[in-house]
Amino acid sequence: MSDTTRAPEPTVLRLSRYHCFVGELLADAAPARVRSRDLAEQLGIAEETVRRDLSYIDVEGRPGAGYDLGELHDSLGRYLGIDGELAFAAVGSASMLAALFAIFDPSHFGMRVAGLYSCLPEDAGAAVAGMAVRPLEEIGASGVGVTLLACAPEKVDDVLAALDAARIRSVLMLTPVLRPKHPEGMHVTYFRIPCSLKSLASSTPQGSSCCAGGHCGD
Amino acid sequence: MSDTTRAPEPTVLRLSRYHCFVGELLADAAPARVRSRDLAEQLGIAEETVRRDLSYIDVEGRPGAGYDLGELHDSLGRYLGIDGELAFAAVGSASMLAALFAIFDPSHFGMRVAGLYSCLPEDAGAAVAGMAVRPLEEIGASGVGVTLLACAPEKVDDVLAALDAARIRSVLMLTPVLRPKHPEGMHVTYFRIPCSLKSLASSTPQGSSCCAGGHCGD
DNA sequence: TAGATTGTTAATCGATTAACAATC
DNA sequence: TAGATTGTTAATCGATTAACAATC
């Protein structure tokens, strides 16, 4: 029922999980409706949490019958600022990009690669998954807002500066660096591989949980 | 001052960041002491949070003079269950492993690769960074507790089952899958690349924040 | 209508921040 | 001692869970 206040960060992360999940249900020609309980069970969270989360977006559930899949997917996408497919750029060596898209198929999640970029001269002319790898300098022309970054650690500061110059505000950072030089106003999500491995070392054997993350949420 | 209760998840994640950071300070031959304020500034958190976090581990700060770097590092490592270097295994194609260790040097974070494993027959005999890539079936012999997983999505369930059989309790999962078959009692941290990219799409241009999440914390 | 599930308010839980006495 | 910073208690903040009236 579209709460006026902005959803908190953990909620936004779950909303994007619902978006992925509902998108898959639609592709699978599943029943036309889902209940908060279904979502909750599949994603391992409480059903009250699902309803509370959905209260931030503009969708009407039907008491007794749940939510219409199509409406829910559209509304989630609208809230997340995704118009149809989410376009994003990726930066890294050609071999990193190839390895990455071997484990992550954007089309499976309703996403689309808007451009591939490398800062290595030897990657000039390379192609990954049928797409040309361009020099990083050209990223400004991509018109993209979100970027996945997996370059060598010593290049991170330069790449962030280049992304900032290209007016890219949002970056998902896979390369682990302790203290990157953070351009003003840029929103960077860090996947801290070493930190997460270390914190796993300490964890008592129990059920799952996420990143993100912090940010990550489960 | 070593609180008896177990530290909450967000705290554990920060403790592992302190461990990385203090480890780097030690390697840099920095001054022999740090104050909670220094840690807080460098990692972008409040200094009260740092002190509260450190109250869970067995270290004594000196009022007016902060913490001894060596003591702090040892105590953090002890709490996290890291004896010297943290050994971990990595699972993925040889090309994925090569790309990964090009952006992430474990030795820089006080970590050590205990073994590399692939489930692809064509990777037999391959080597990455001077280390042999072994068939996944041999992972039981590694004796390792923590594993980084970046295999193809269709292999995820099989690999998780193999890790479970090898008594590995903790996994950091890089491959995005909506609903992996989760072996009982296994602790899995998910880096959800598509979800994080989607939630970045919605984010208003502001300062940084983490993962993973969530789990990630900043 | 009866049954089921939503949307929302109130209660709980947990983590972060503030404040300050203890102390090196 | 005076100055600075720790360790801890209390206050705040925010998110999750529980409960239930509204409603399809």
Short mmCIF file of C-alpha atoms (C1' of nucleotides) in Angstrom, two decimals:
data_model
loop_
_atom_site.label_atom_id
_atom_site.label_comp_id
_atom_site.label_asym_id
_atom_site.label_seq_id
_atom_site.Cartn_x
_atom_site.Cartn_y
_atom_site.Cartn_z
CA MET A 1 0.00 0.00 0.00
CA SER A 2 2.83 2.34 -0.88
CA ASP A 3 4.22 3.76 2.34
CA THR A 4 5.38 7.34 1.79
CA THR A 5 8.69 6.97 3.62
CA ARG A 6 11.60 5.40 1.84
CA ALA A 7 12.24 1.72 2.50
CA PRO A 8 15.24 0.96 4.72
CA GLU A 9 18.31 -0.63 3.15
CA PRO A 10 17.63 -4.23 4.31
CA THR A 11 14.13 -3.95 2.86
CA VAL A 12 15.40 -2.67 -0.50
CA LEU A 13 17.73 -5.64 -0.70
CA ARG A 14 14.86 -8.03 -0.06
CA LEU A 15 12.67 -6.22 -2.58
CA SER A 16 15.32 -6.92 -5.19
CA ARG A 17 15.30 -10.59 -4.17
CA TYR A 18 11.53 -10.68 -4.61
CA HIS A 19 12.02 -9.10 -8.02
CA CYS A 20 14.44 -11.85 -9.06
CA PHE A 21 12.23 -14.56 -7.63
CA VAL A 22 8.94 -13.33 -9.09
CA GLY A 23 10.67 -12.84 -12.43
CA GLU A 24 11.65 -16.50 -12.37
CA LEU A 25 8.12 -17.58 -11.45
CA LEU A 26 6.79 -15.61 -14.42
CA ALA A 27 9.30 -17.26 -16.75
CA ASP A 28 8.34 -20.68 -15.38
CA ALA A 29 4.65 -20.18 -16.19
CA ALA A 30 3.80 -20.71 -12.52
CA PRO A 31 0.31 -20.07 -11.05
CA ALA A 32 -0.78 -16.47 -11.54
CA ARG A 33 -0.60 -15.50 -7.88
CA VAL A 34 1.75 -15.70 -4.89
CA ARG A 35 1.02 -15.30 -1.21
CA SER A 36 3.34 -13.63 1.25
CA ARG A 37 3.75 -17.05 2.81
CA ASP A 38 5.09 -18.54 -0.43
CA LEU A 39 7.64 -15.79 -0.83
CA ALA A 40 8.64 -16.13 2.81
CA GLU A 41 9.13 -19.89 2.63
CA GLN A 42 11.16 -19.76 -0.57
CA LEU A 43 13.46 -17.01 0.65
CA GLY A 44 13.77 -18.19 4.22
CA ILE A 45 12.26 -15.16 5.97
CA ALA A 46 9.12 -14.41 8.00
CA GLU A 47 5.88 -13.77 6.14
CA GLU A 48 5.17 -10.64 8.19
CA THR A 49 8.46 -9.28 6.91
CA VAL A 50 7.36 -9.88 3.33
CA ARG A 51 4.10 -7.98 3.83
CA ARG A 52 5.82 -5.17 5.65
CA ASP A 53 8.35 -4.92 2.80
CA LEU A 54 5.63 -4.87 0.16
CA SER A 55 3.85 -2.07 2.01
CA TYR A 56 6.59 0.23 0.67
CA ILE A 57 5.76 -0.44 -2.95
CA ASP A 58 2.68 0.35 -4.97
CA VAL A 59 0.89 -2.98 -5.15
CA GLU A 60 -2.46 -4.26 -3.85
CA GLY A 61 -2.69 -7.78 -2.50
CA ARG A 62 -6.05 -9.52 -2.34
CA PRO A 63 -6.94 -10.82 1.12
CA GLY A 64 -7.42 -14.55 0.79
CA ALA A 65 -5.69 -14.73 -2.57
CA GLY A 66 -2.27 -13.08 -2.45
CA TYR A 67 -0.65 -10.95 -5.13
CA ASP A 68 -0.87 -11.05 -8.92
CA LEU A 69 2.53 -12.10 -10.26
CA GLY A 70 2.62 -9.62 -13.12
CA GLU A 71 1.47 -6.64 -11.05
CA LEU A 72 3.91 -7.53 -8.29
CA HIS A 73 6.83 -7.82 -10.69
CA ASP A 74 6.02 -4.52 -12.38
CA SER A 75 5.59 -2.71 -9.11
CA LEU A 76 8.84 -4.08 -7.67
CA GLY A 77 10.66 -3.06 -10.86
CA ARG A 78 9.14 0.42 -10.74
CA TYR A 79 10.18 0.89 -7.14
CA LEU A 80 13.72 -0.32 -7.83
CA GLY A 81 14.00 1.98 -10.84
CA ILE A 82 14.21 -0.90 -13.30
CA ASP A 83 12.49 -0.18 -16.57
CA GLY A 84 12.04 -3.58 -18.20
CA GLU A 85 15.54 -5.05 -17.99
CA LEU A 86 18.20 -3.50 -15.80
CA ALA A 87 21.18 -2.44 -17.90
CA PHE A 88 24.60 -2.39 -16.25
CA ALA A 89 28.25 -2.16 -17.22
CA ALA A 90 31.08 -4.44 -16.09
CA VAL A 91 34.74 -3.50 -15.69
CA GLY A 92 37.63 -5.97 -15.47
CA SER A 93 40.12 -7.90 -17.53
CA ALA A 94 38.68 -9.84 -20.48
CA SER A 95 39.43 -13.11 -18.71
CA MET A 96 37.71 -11.94 -15.51
CA LEU A 97 34.65 -10.84 -17.46
CA ALA A 98 34.53 -14.19 -19.28
CA ALA A 99 34.78 -16.11 -15.99
CA LEU A 100 32.16 -13.90 -14.36
CA PHE A 101 29.55 -14.33 -17.06
CA ALA A 102 30.14 -18.07 -17.01
CA ILE A 103 28.70 -18.18 -13.47
CA PHE A 104 26.24 -15.28 -13.81
CA ASP A 105 23.82 -15.04 -16.72
CA PRO A 106 22.21 -11.58 -16.52
CA SER A 107 19.30 -12.53 -18.77
CA HIS A 108 18.26 -15.11 -16.21
CA PHE A 109 17.67 -12.29 -13.71
CA GLY A 110 16.01 -9.81 -16.02
CA MET A 111 19.22 -7.91 -16.57
CA ARG A 112 21.27 -6.87 -19.57
CA VAL A 113 24.93 -6.03 -20.07
CA ALA A 114 25.16 -2.52 -21.48
CA GLY A 115 28.91 -2.65 -22.00
CA LEU A 116 32.15 -4.41 -21.07
CA TYR A 117 35.23 -2.39 -20.22
CA SER A 118 38.86 -3.15 -19.48
CA CYS A 119 41.76 -0.93 -18.54
CA LEU A 120 44.33 -3.39 -19.91
CA PRO A 121 45.84 -2.43 -23.29
CA GLU A 122 46.21 -6.11 -24.21
CA ASP A 123 42.44 -6.56 -24.00
CA ALA A 124 41.87 -4.27 -26.98
CA GLY A 125 39.79 -6.12 -29.53
CA ALA A 126 38.80 -8.91 -27.15
CA ALA A 127 35.21 -10.15 -27.02
CA VAL A 128 33.30 -11.88 -24.23
CA ALA A 129 30.03 -13.72 -24.84
CA GLY A 130 29.85 -12.12 -28.26
CA MET A 131 30.30 -8.63 -26.89
CA ALA A 132 33.30 -6.37 -27.52
CA VAL A 133 35.49 -5.41 -24.57
CA ARG A 134 36.08 -1.67 -24.82
CA PRO A 135 38.73 0.57 -23.29
CA LEU A 136 37.59 1.99 -19.95
CA GLU A 137 37.78 5.56 -21.30
CA GLU A 138 34.70 4.88 -23.41
CA ILE A 139 32.46 4.01 -20.47
CA GLY A 140 31.02 7.53 -20.38
CA ALA A 141 29.22 6.78 -23.64
CA SER A 142 27.41 3.76 -22.18
CA GLY A 143 24.84 5.94 -20.44
CA VAL A 144 24.61 3.36 -17.71
CA GLY A 145 23.99 4.04 -14.00
CA VAL A 146 25.17 0.85 -12.30
CA THR A 147 28.55 -0.84 -12.72
CA LEU A 148 30.05 -4.12 -11.57
CA LEU A 149 33.74 -3.66 -10.84
CA ALA A 150 36.28 -6.49 -10.70
CA CYS A 151 39.61 -5.01 -11.76
CA ALA A 152 43.07 -5.50 -10.24
CA PRO A 153 43.39 -3.92 -6.77
CA GLU A 154 46.08 -1.43 -7.82
CA LYS A 155 43.73 -0.06 -10.48
CA VAL A 156 40.73 0.45 -8.21
CA ASP A 157 41.29 4.11 -7.36
CA ASP A 158 41.84 5.06 -11.01
CA VAL A 159 38.79 3.14 -12.16
CA LEU A 160 36.57 4.69 -9.49
CA ALA A 161 37.76 8.12 -10.57
CA ALA A 162 36.97 7.26 -14.20
CA LEU A 163 33.49 6.02 -13.26
CA ASP A 164 32.92 9.20 -11.30
CA ALA A 165 33.95 11.27 -14.30
CA ALA A 166 31.44 9.25 -16.36
CA ARG A 167 28.74 10.24 -13.82
CA ILE A 168 28.20 6.68 -12.68
CA ARG A 169 26.79 6.88 -9.14
CA SER A 170 26.48 3.21 -8.19
CA VAL A 171 29.16 0.54 -8.12
CA LEU A 172 29.27 -3.04 -6.93
CA MET A 173 32.84 -3.78 -5.99
CA LEU A 174 34.20 -7.29 -6.11
CA THR A 175 37.89 -6.48 -5.79
CA PRO A 176 38.88 -6.45 -2.14
CA VAL A 177 40.66 -3.26 -1.09
CA LEU A 178 40.91 -2.03 2.45
CA ARG A 179 40.37 1.67 1.90
CA PRO A 180 39.52 2.72 -1.65
CA LYS A 181 39.50 6.42 -2.46
CA HIS A 182 35.81 7.00 -2.44
CA PRO A 183 34.57 9.68 -4.87
CA GLU A 184 32.10 12.07 -3.28
CA GLY A 185 28.47 11.00 -3.61
CA MET A 186 29.22 7.63 -5.19
CA HIS A 187 27.30 4.70 -3.76
CA VAL A 188 29.59 1.67 -3.51
CA THR A 189 28.57 -1.75 -2.27
CA TYR A 190 31.53 -3.87 -1.21
CA PHE A 191 31.67 -7.62 -1.43
CA ARG A 192 34.53 -8.19 0.97
CA ILE A 193 35.77 -11.64 0.11
CA PRO A 194 38.56 -11.86 2.72
CA CYS A 195 36.42 -10.40 5.53
CA SER A 196 33.55 -12.72 4.77
CA LEU A 197 35.85 -15.74 4.69
CA LYS A 198 37.34 -14.71 8.03
CA SER A 199 33.96 -14.21 9.63
CA LEU A 200 32.89 -17.61 8.33
CA ALA A 201 35.91 -19.11 10.05
CA SER A 202 34.51 -17.98 13.39
CA SER A 203 30.93 -18.97 12.77
CA THR A 204 29.41 -21.80 14.71
CA PRO A 205 27.94 -24.50 12.44
CA GLN A 206 24.38 -23.33 11.91
CA GLY A 207 21.83 -22.31 9.28
CA SER A 208 22.51 -19.91 6.44
CA SER A 209 22.89 -16.16 6.47
CA CYS A 210 24.03 -13.50 4.05
CA CYS A 211 26.17 -10.77 3.17
CA ALA A 212 25.89 -8.01 2.07
CA GLY A 213 26.60 -7.96 3.24
CA GLY A 214 25.85 -7.02 4.86
CA HIS A 215 24.33 -5.02 2.82
CA CYS A 216 23.93 -8.47 1.75
CA GLY A 217 21.15 -9.75 3.92
CA ASP A 218 21.30 -13.50 3.98
CA MET B 1 37.30 -6.90 27.96
CA SER B 2 35.97 -10.20 26.66
CA ASP B 3 32.20 -10.15 27.00
CA THR B 4 30.91 -13.65 27.76
CA THR B 5 28.05 -13.55 25.24
CA ARG B 6 28.77 -14.25 21.62
CA ALA B 7 29.22 -11.24 19.35
CA PRO B 8 26.30 -10.54 16.98
CA GLU B 9 26.79 -11.16 13.27
CA PRO B 10 27.38 -7.51 12.25
CA THR B 11 30.02 -7.26 14.95
CA VAL B 12 31.80 -10.42 13.78
CA LEU B 13 31.96 -9.00 10.29
CA ARG B 14 33.52 -5.79 11.58
CA LEU B 15 35.96 -7.75 13.75
CA SER B 16 37.17 -9.45 10.60
CA ARG B 17 37.61 -6.04 8.96
CA TYR B 18 39.66 -4.89 11.94
CA HIS B 19 41.75 -8.05 11.57
CA CYS B 20 42.47 -7.26 7.91
CA PHE B 21 43.21 -3.62 8.67
CA VAL B 22 45.44 -4.21 11.68
CA GLY B 23 47.26 -6.90 9.73
CA GLU B 24 48.05 -4.34 7.06
CA LEU B 25 49.23 -1.79 9.64
CA LEU B 26 51.59 -4.40 11.07
CA ALA B 27 52.98 -5.17 7.61
CA ASP B 28 53.45 -1.44 6.96
CA ALA B 29 55.57 -0.99 10.08
CA ALA B 30 53.11 1.61 11.35
CA PRO B 31 53.22 3.08 14.89
CA ALA B 32 52.86 0.38 17.52
CA ARG B 33 49.41 1.43 18.72
CA VAL B 34 45.97 2.31 17.36
CA ARG B 35 43.11 4.12 19.02
CA SER B 36 39.46 3.27 18.51
CA ARG B 37 39.15 6.61 16.77
CA ASP B 38 41.77 5.67 14.16
CA LEU B 39 40.01 2.40 13.38
CA ALA B 40 36.66 4.19 13.21
CA GLU B 41 37.90 6.88 10.83
CA GLN B 42 39.61 4.44 8.48
CA LEU B 43 36.64 2.11 8.27
CA GLY B 44 33.95 4.77 8.24
CA ILE B 45 32.14 3.80 11.44
CA ALA B 46 31.59 5.34 14.89
CA GLU B 47 34.34 4.99 17.46
CA GLU B 48 31.88 3.84 20.14
CA THR B 49 31.01 0.96 17.83
CA VAL B 50 34.67 -0.01 17.61
CA ARG B 51 35.05 -0.12 21.39
CA ARG B 52 31.81 -1.99 21.84
CA ASP B 53 32.96 -4.51 19.22
CA LEU B 54 36.35 -4.96 20.88
CA SER B 55 34.64 -5.61 24.21
CA TYR B 56 33.74 -9.06 22.84
CA ILE B 57 37.35 -10.08 22.35
CA ASP B 58 40.10 -10.67 24.84
CA VAL B 59 42.20 -7.52 24.56
CA GLU B 60 43.05 -4.68 26.95
CA GLY B 61 43.25 -1.16 25.65
CA ARG B 62 45.20 1.48 27.54
CA PRO B 63 43.18 4.57 28.42
CA GLY B 64 44.94 7.52 26.81
CA ALA B 65 47.02 5.32 24.51
CA GLY B 66 44.82 2.88 22.57
CA TYR B 67 45.61 -0.72 21.73
CA ASP B 68 48.87 -2.50 20.99
CA LEU B 69 48.82 -3.56 17.34
CA GLY B 70 50.30 -6.99 17.88
CA GLU B 71 48.07 -7.86 20.84
CA LEU B 72 45.01 -6.61 19.00
CA HIS B 73 45.80 -8.63 15.89
CA ASP B 74 46.43 -11.80 17.87
CA SER B 75 43.29 -11.41 19.90
CA LEU B 76 41.13 -10.73 16.84
CA GLY B 77 42.60 -13.78 15.14
CA ARG B 78 41.98 -15.91 18.21
CA TYR B 79 38.37 -14.81 18.41
CA LEU B 80 37.81 -15.45 14.72
CA GLY B 81 39.37 -18.88 14.97
CA ILE B 82 42.32 -17.96 12.77
CA ASP B 83 45.55 -19.60 13.81
CA GLY B 84 48.27 -17.61 12.06
CA GLU B 85 47.06 -17.56 8.47
CA LEU B 86 43.51 -18.58 7.57
CA ALA B 87 43.56 -21.52 5.17
CA PHE B 88 40.67 -21.89 2.75
CA ALA B 89 39.79 -23.84 -0.38
CA ALA B 90 38.39 -22.44 -3.63
CA VAL B 91 36.11 -24.23 -6.09
CA GLY B 92 35.50 -23.19 -9.70
CA SER B 93 36.78 -23.59 -13.22
CA ALA B 94 40.52 -23.09 -13.69
CA SER B 95 39.86 -19.86 -15.60
CA MET B 96 37.57 -18.56 -12.85
CA LEU B 97 40.16 -19.35 -10.20
CA ALA B 98 42.87 -17.62 -12.23
CA ALA B 99 40.70 -14.50 -12.66
CA LEU B 100 39.74 -14.49 -8.99
CA PHE B 101 43.28 -14.65 -7.67
CA ALA B 102 44.26 -11.89 -10.07
CA ILE B 103 42.03 -9.49 -8.13
CA PHE B 104 42.39 -11.09 -4.68
CA ASP B 105 45.78 -11.94 -3.22
CA PRO B 106 45.13 -13.99 -0.06
CA SER B 107 48.61 -13.40 1.34
CA HIS B 108 47.85 -9.70 1.46
CA PHE B 109 45.06 -10.41 3.96
CA GLY B 110 46.85 -12.97 6.08
CA MET B 111 45.22 -15.87 4.27
CA ARG B 112 46.45 -18.93 2.44
CA VAL B 113 44.94 -21.10 -0.27
CA ALA B 114 44.80 -24.67 1.01
CA GLY B 115 43.61 -26.13 -2.26
CA LEU B 116 42.02 -25.39 -5.64
CA TYR B 117 39.26 -27.62 -6.97
CA SER B 118 37.31 -27.88 -10.18
CA CYS B 119 34.48 -30.15 -11.23
CA LEU B 120 35.33 -29.81 -14.93
CA PRO B 121 37.14 -32.82 -16.45
CA GLU B 122 39.00 -30.55 -18.86
CA ASP B 123 40.64 -28.76 -15.92
CA ALA B 124 42.58 -31.89 -14.96
CA GLY B 125 46.25 -31.02 -14.77
CA ALA B 126 45.70 -27.27 -14.85
CA ALA B 127 47.58 -24.98 -12.47
CA VAL B 128 46.72 -21.54 -11.15
CA ALA B 129 49.29 -19.27 -9.53
CA GLY B 130 51.67 -22.22 -9.33
CA MET B 131 49.13 -24.43 -7.60
CA ALA B 132 47.54 -27.56 -9.07
CA VAL B 133 43.79 -27.55 -9.71
CA ARG B 134 42.44 -30.84 -8.35
CA PRO B 135 39.23 -32.72 -9.03
CA LEU B 136 36.47 -31.74 -6.61
CA GLU B 137 36.28 -35.29 -5.23
CA GLU B 138 39.63 -34.77 -3.51
CA ILE B 139 38.48 -31.81 -1.42
CA GLY B 140 37.84 -34.03 1.58
CA ALA B 141 41.59 -34.49 1.95
CA SER B 142 42.23 -30.74 2.22
CA GLY B 143 41.15 -30.67 5.86
CA VAL B 144 39.89 -27.16 5.34
CA GLY B 145 36.86 -25.58 7.05
CA VAL B 146 36.04 -22.61 4.83
CA THR B 147 35.47 -22.66 1.08
CA LEU B 148 34.99 -20.03 -1.60
CA LEU B 149 32.59 -21.28 -4.25
CA ALA B 150 32.34 -19.87 -7.78
CA CYS B 151 31.21 -22.72 -10.01
CA ALA B 152 28.60 -22.75 -12.77
CA PRO B 153 25.04 -22.32 -11.44
CA GLU B 154 23.86 -25.75 -12.63
CA LYS B 155 26.64 -27.39 -10.58
CA VAL B 156 25.90 -25.59 -7.33
CA ASP B 157 23.69 -28.23 -5.72
CA ASP B 158 26.14 -31.02 -6.50
CA VAL B 159 29.10 -29.05 -5.24
CA LEU B 160 27.33 -28.12 -1.99
CA ALA B 161 26.53 -31.80 -1.46
CA ALA B 162 30.18 -32.71 -2.08
CA LEU B 163 31.35 -30.05 0.38
CA ASP B 164 28.88 -31.35 2.93
CA ALA B 165 30.21 -34.87 2.46
CA ALA B 166 33.71 -33.48 3.03
CA ARG B 167 32.46 -32.02 6.36
CA ILE B 168 32.99 -28.45 5.23
CA ARG B 169 30.62 -26.30 7.32
CA SER B 170 31.22 -22.82 5.90
CA VAL B 171 30.91 -21.61 2.32
CA LEU B 172 31.12 -18.22 0.66
CA MET B 173 29.01 -18.39 -2.46
CA LEU B 174 29.73 -16.17 -5.40
CA THR B 175 27.55 -17.91 -7.98
CA PRO B 176 24.08 -16.39 -7.95
CA VAL B 177 21.32 -19.00 -7.55
CA LEU B 178 17.85 -18.22 -6.32
CA ARG B 179 17.25 -21.23 -4.10
CA PRO B 180 20.23 -23.58 -3.66
CA LYS B 181 19.62 -26.90 -1.93
CA HIS B 182 21.03 -26.08 1.42
CA PRO B 183 22.68 -29.00 3.26
CA GLU B 184 21.62 -29.21 6.90
CA GLY B 185 23.88 -27.30 9.28
CA MET B 186 26.02 -25.69 6.58
CA HIS B 187 26.70 -22.00 7.00
CA VAL B 188 26.52 -20.29 3.61
CA THR B 189 27.12 -16.61 2.98
CA TYR B 190 25.66 -15.42 -0.31
CA PHE B 191 27.10 -12.63 -2.42
CA ARG B 192 24.02 -11.95 -4.52
CA ILE B 193 25.39 -10.10 -7.54
CA PRO B 194 22.07 -9.56 -9.36
CA CYS B 195 20.19 -8.53 -6.21
CA SER B 196 22.89 -6.10 -5.19
CA LEU B 197 22.98 -4.56 -8.66
CA LYS B 198 19.21 -4.16 -8.59
CA SER B 199 19.20 -2.57 -5.18
CA LEU B 200 21.93 -0.19 -6.34
CA ALA B 201 19.69 0.83 -9.20
CA SER B 202 17.17 2.13 -6.69
CA SER B 203 19.60 3.81 -4.37
CA THR B 204 19.70 7.56 -4.08
CA PRO B 205 23.17 9.01 -4.73
CA GLN B 206 24.79 8.99 -1.29
CA GLY B 207 27.73 7.68 0.71
CA SER B 208 28.91 4.10 0.71
CA SER B 209 27.38 1.03 2.29
CA CYS B 210 27.91 -2.74 2.16
CA CYS B 211 26.89 -6.12 1.43
CA ALA B 212 26.07 -7.95 2.09
CA GLY B 213 25.86 -7.78 2.90
CA GLY B 214 24.32 -7.94 4.62
CA HIS B 215 26.14 -10.06 6.01
CA CYS B 216 28.62 -7.78 4.53
CA GLY B 217 28.25 -4.62 6.53
CA ASP B 218 29.38 -1.71 4.43
"C1'" DT C 1 -21.25 -16.66 4.04
"C1'" DA C 2 -17.04 -18.98 5.66
"C1'" DG C 3 -12.22 -19.22 4.94
"C1'" DA C 4 -8.03 -17.30 4.00
"C1'" DT C 5 -4.81 -13.79 3.65
"C1'" DT C 6 -3.84 -8.99 3.55
"C1'" DG C 7 -2.40 -4.41 5.68
"C1'" DT C 8 -1.28 -2.09 9.87
"C1'" DT C 9 -0.76 -1.15 14.67
"C1'" DA C 10 1.52 -2.42 18.82
"C1'" DA C 11 5.16 -5.12 21.18
"C1'" DT C 12 9.60 -7.00 21.02
"C1'" DC C 13 14.04 -7.47 19.95
"C1'" DG C 14 18.67 -6.07 18.84
"C1'" DA C 15 22.19 -2.93 17.48
"C1'" DT C 16 24.11 1.67 17.50
"C1'" DT C 17 25.05 5.97 19.67
"C1'" DA C 18 25.67 8.98 23.57
"C1'" DA C 19 27.48 9.96 27.96
"C1'" DC C 20 30.68 9.51 31.56
"C1'" DA C 21 33.20 7.45 35.33
"C1'" DA C 22 37.45 4.73 35.57
"C1'" DT C 23 42.26 4.72 34.57
"C1'" DC C 24 46.66 4.65 32.16
"C1'" DT D 1 49.14 15.61 37.87
"C1'" DA D 2 46.70 16.82 33.56
"C1'" DG D 3 45.22 14.97 29.29
"C1'" DA D 4 43.48 11.50 26.63
"C1'" DT D 5 41.16 7.43 25.73
"C1'" DT D 6 39.19 3.28 27.38
"C1'" DG D 7 35.21 0.28 29.02
"C1'" DT D 8 30.44 0.19 30.24
"C1'" DT D 9 25.92 1.71 31.39
"C1'" DA D 10 21.89 4.04 29.82
"C1'" DA D 11 19.26 6.13 25.97
"C1'" DT D 12 18.07 5.99 21.29
"C1'" DC D 13 17.14 4.28 17.13
"C1'" DG D 14 15.51 1.01 13.76
"C1'" DA D 15 14.00 -3.36 12.16
"C1'" DT D 16 11.54 -7.63 12.93
"C1'" DT D 17 7.85 -10.22 14.84
"C1'" DA D 18 3.30 -10.83 16.76
"C1'" DA D 19 -1.47 -9.94 16.77
"C1'" DC D 20 -5.69 -8.84 14.73
"C1'" DA D 21 -9.21 -6.14 12.46
"C1'" DA D 22 -10.36 -5.32 7.60
"C1'" DT D 23 -11.66 -7.47 3.38
"C1'" DC D 24 -11.62 -10.13 -0.84
#
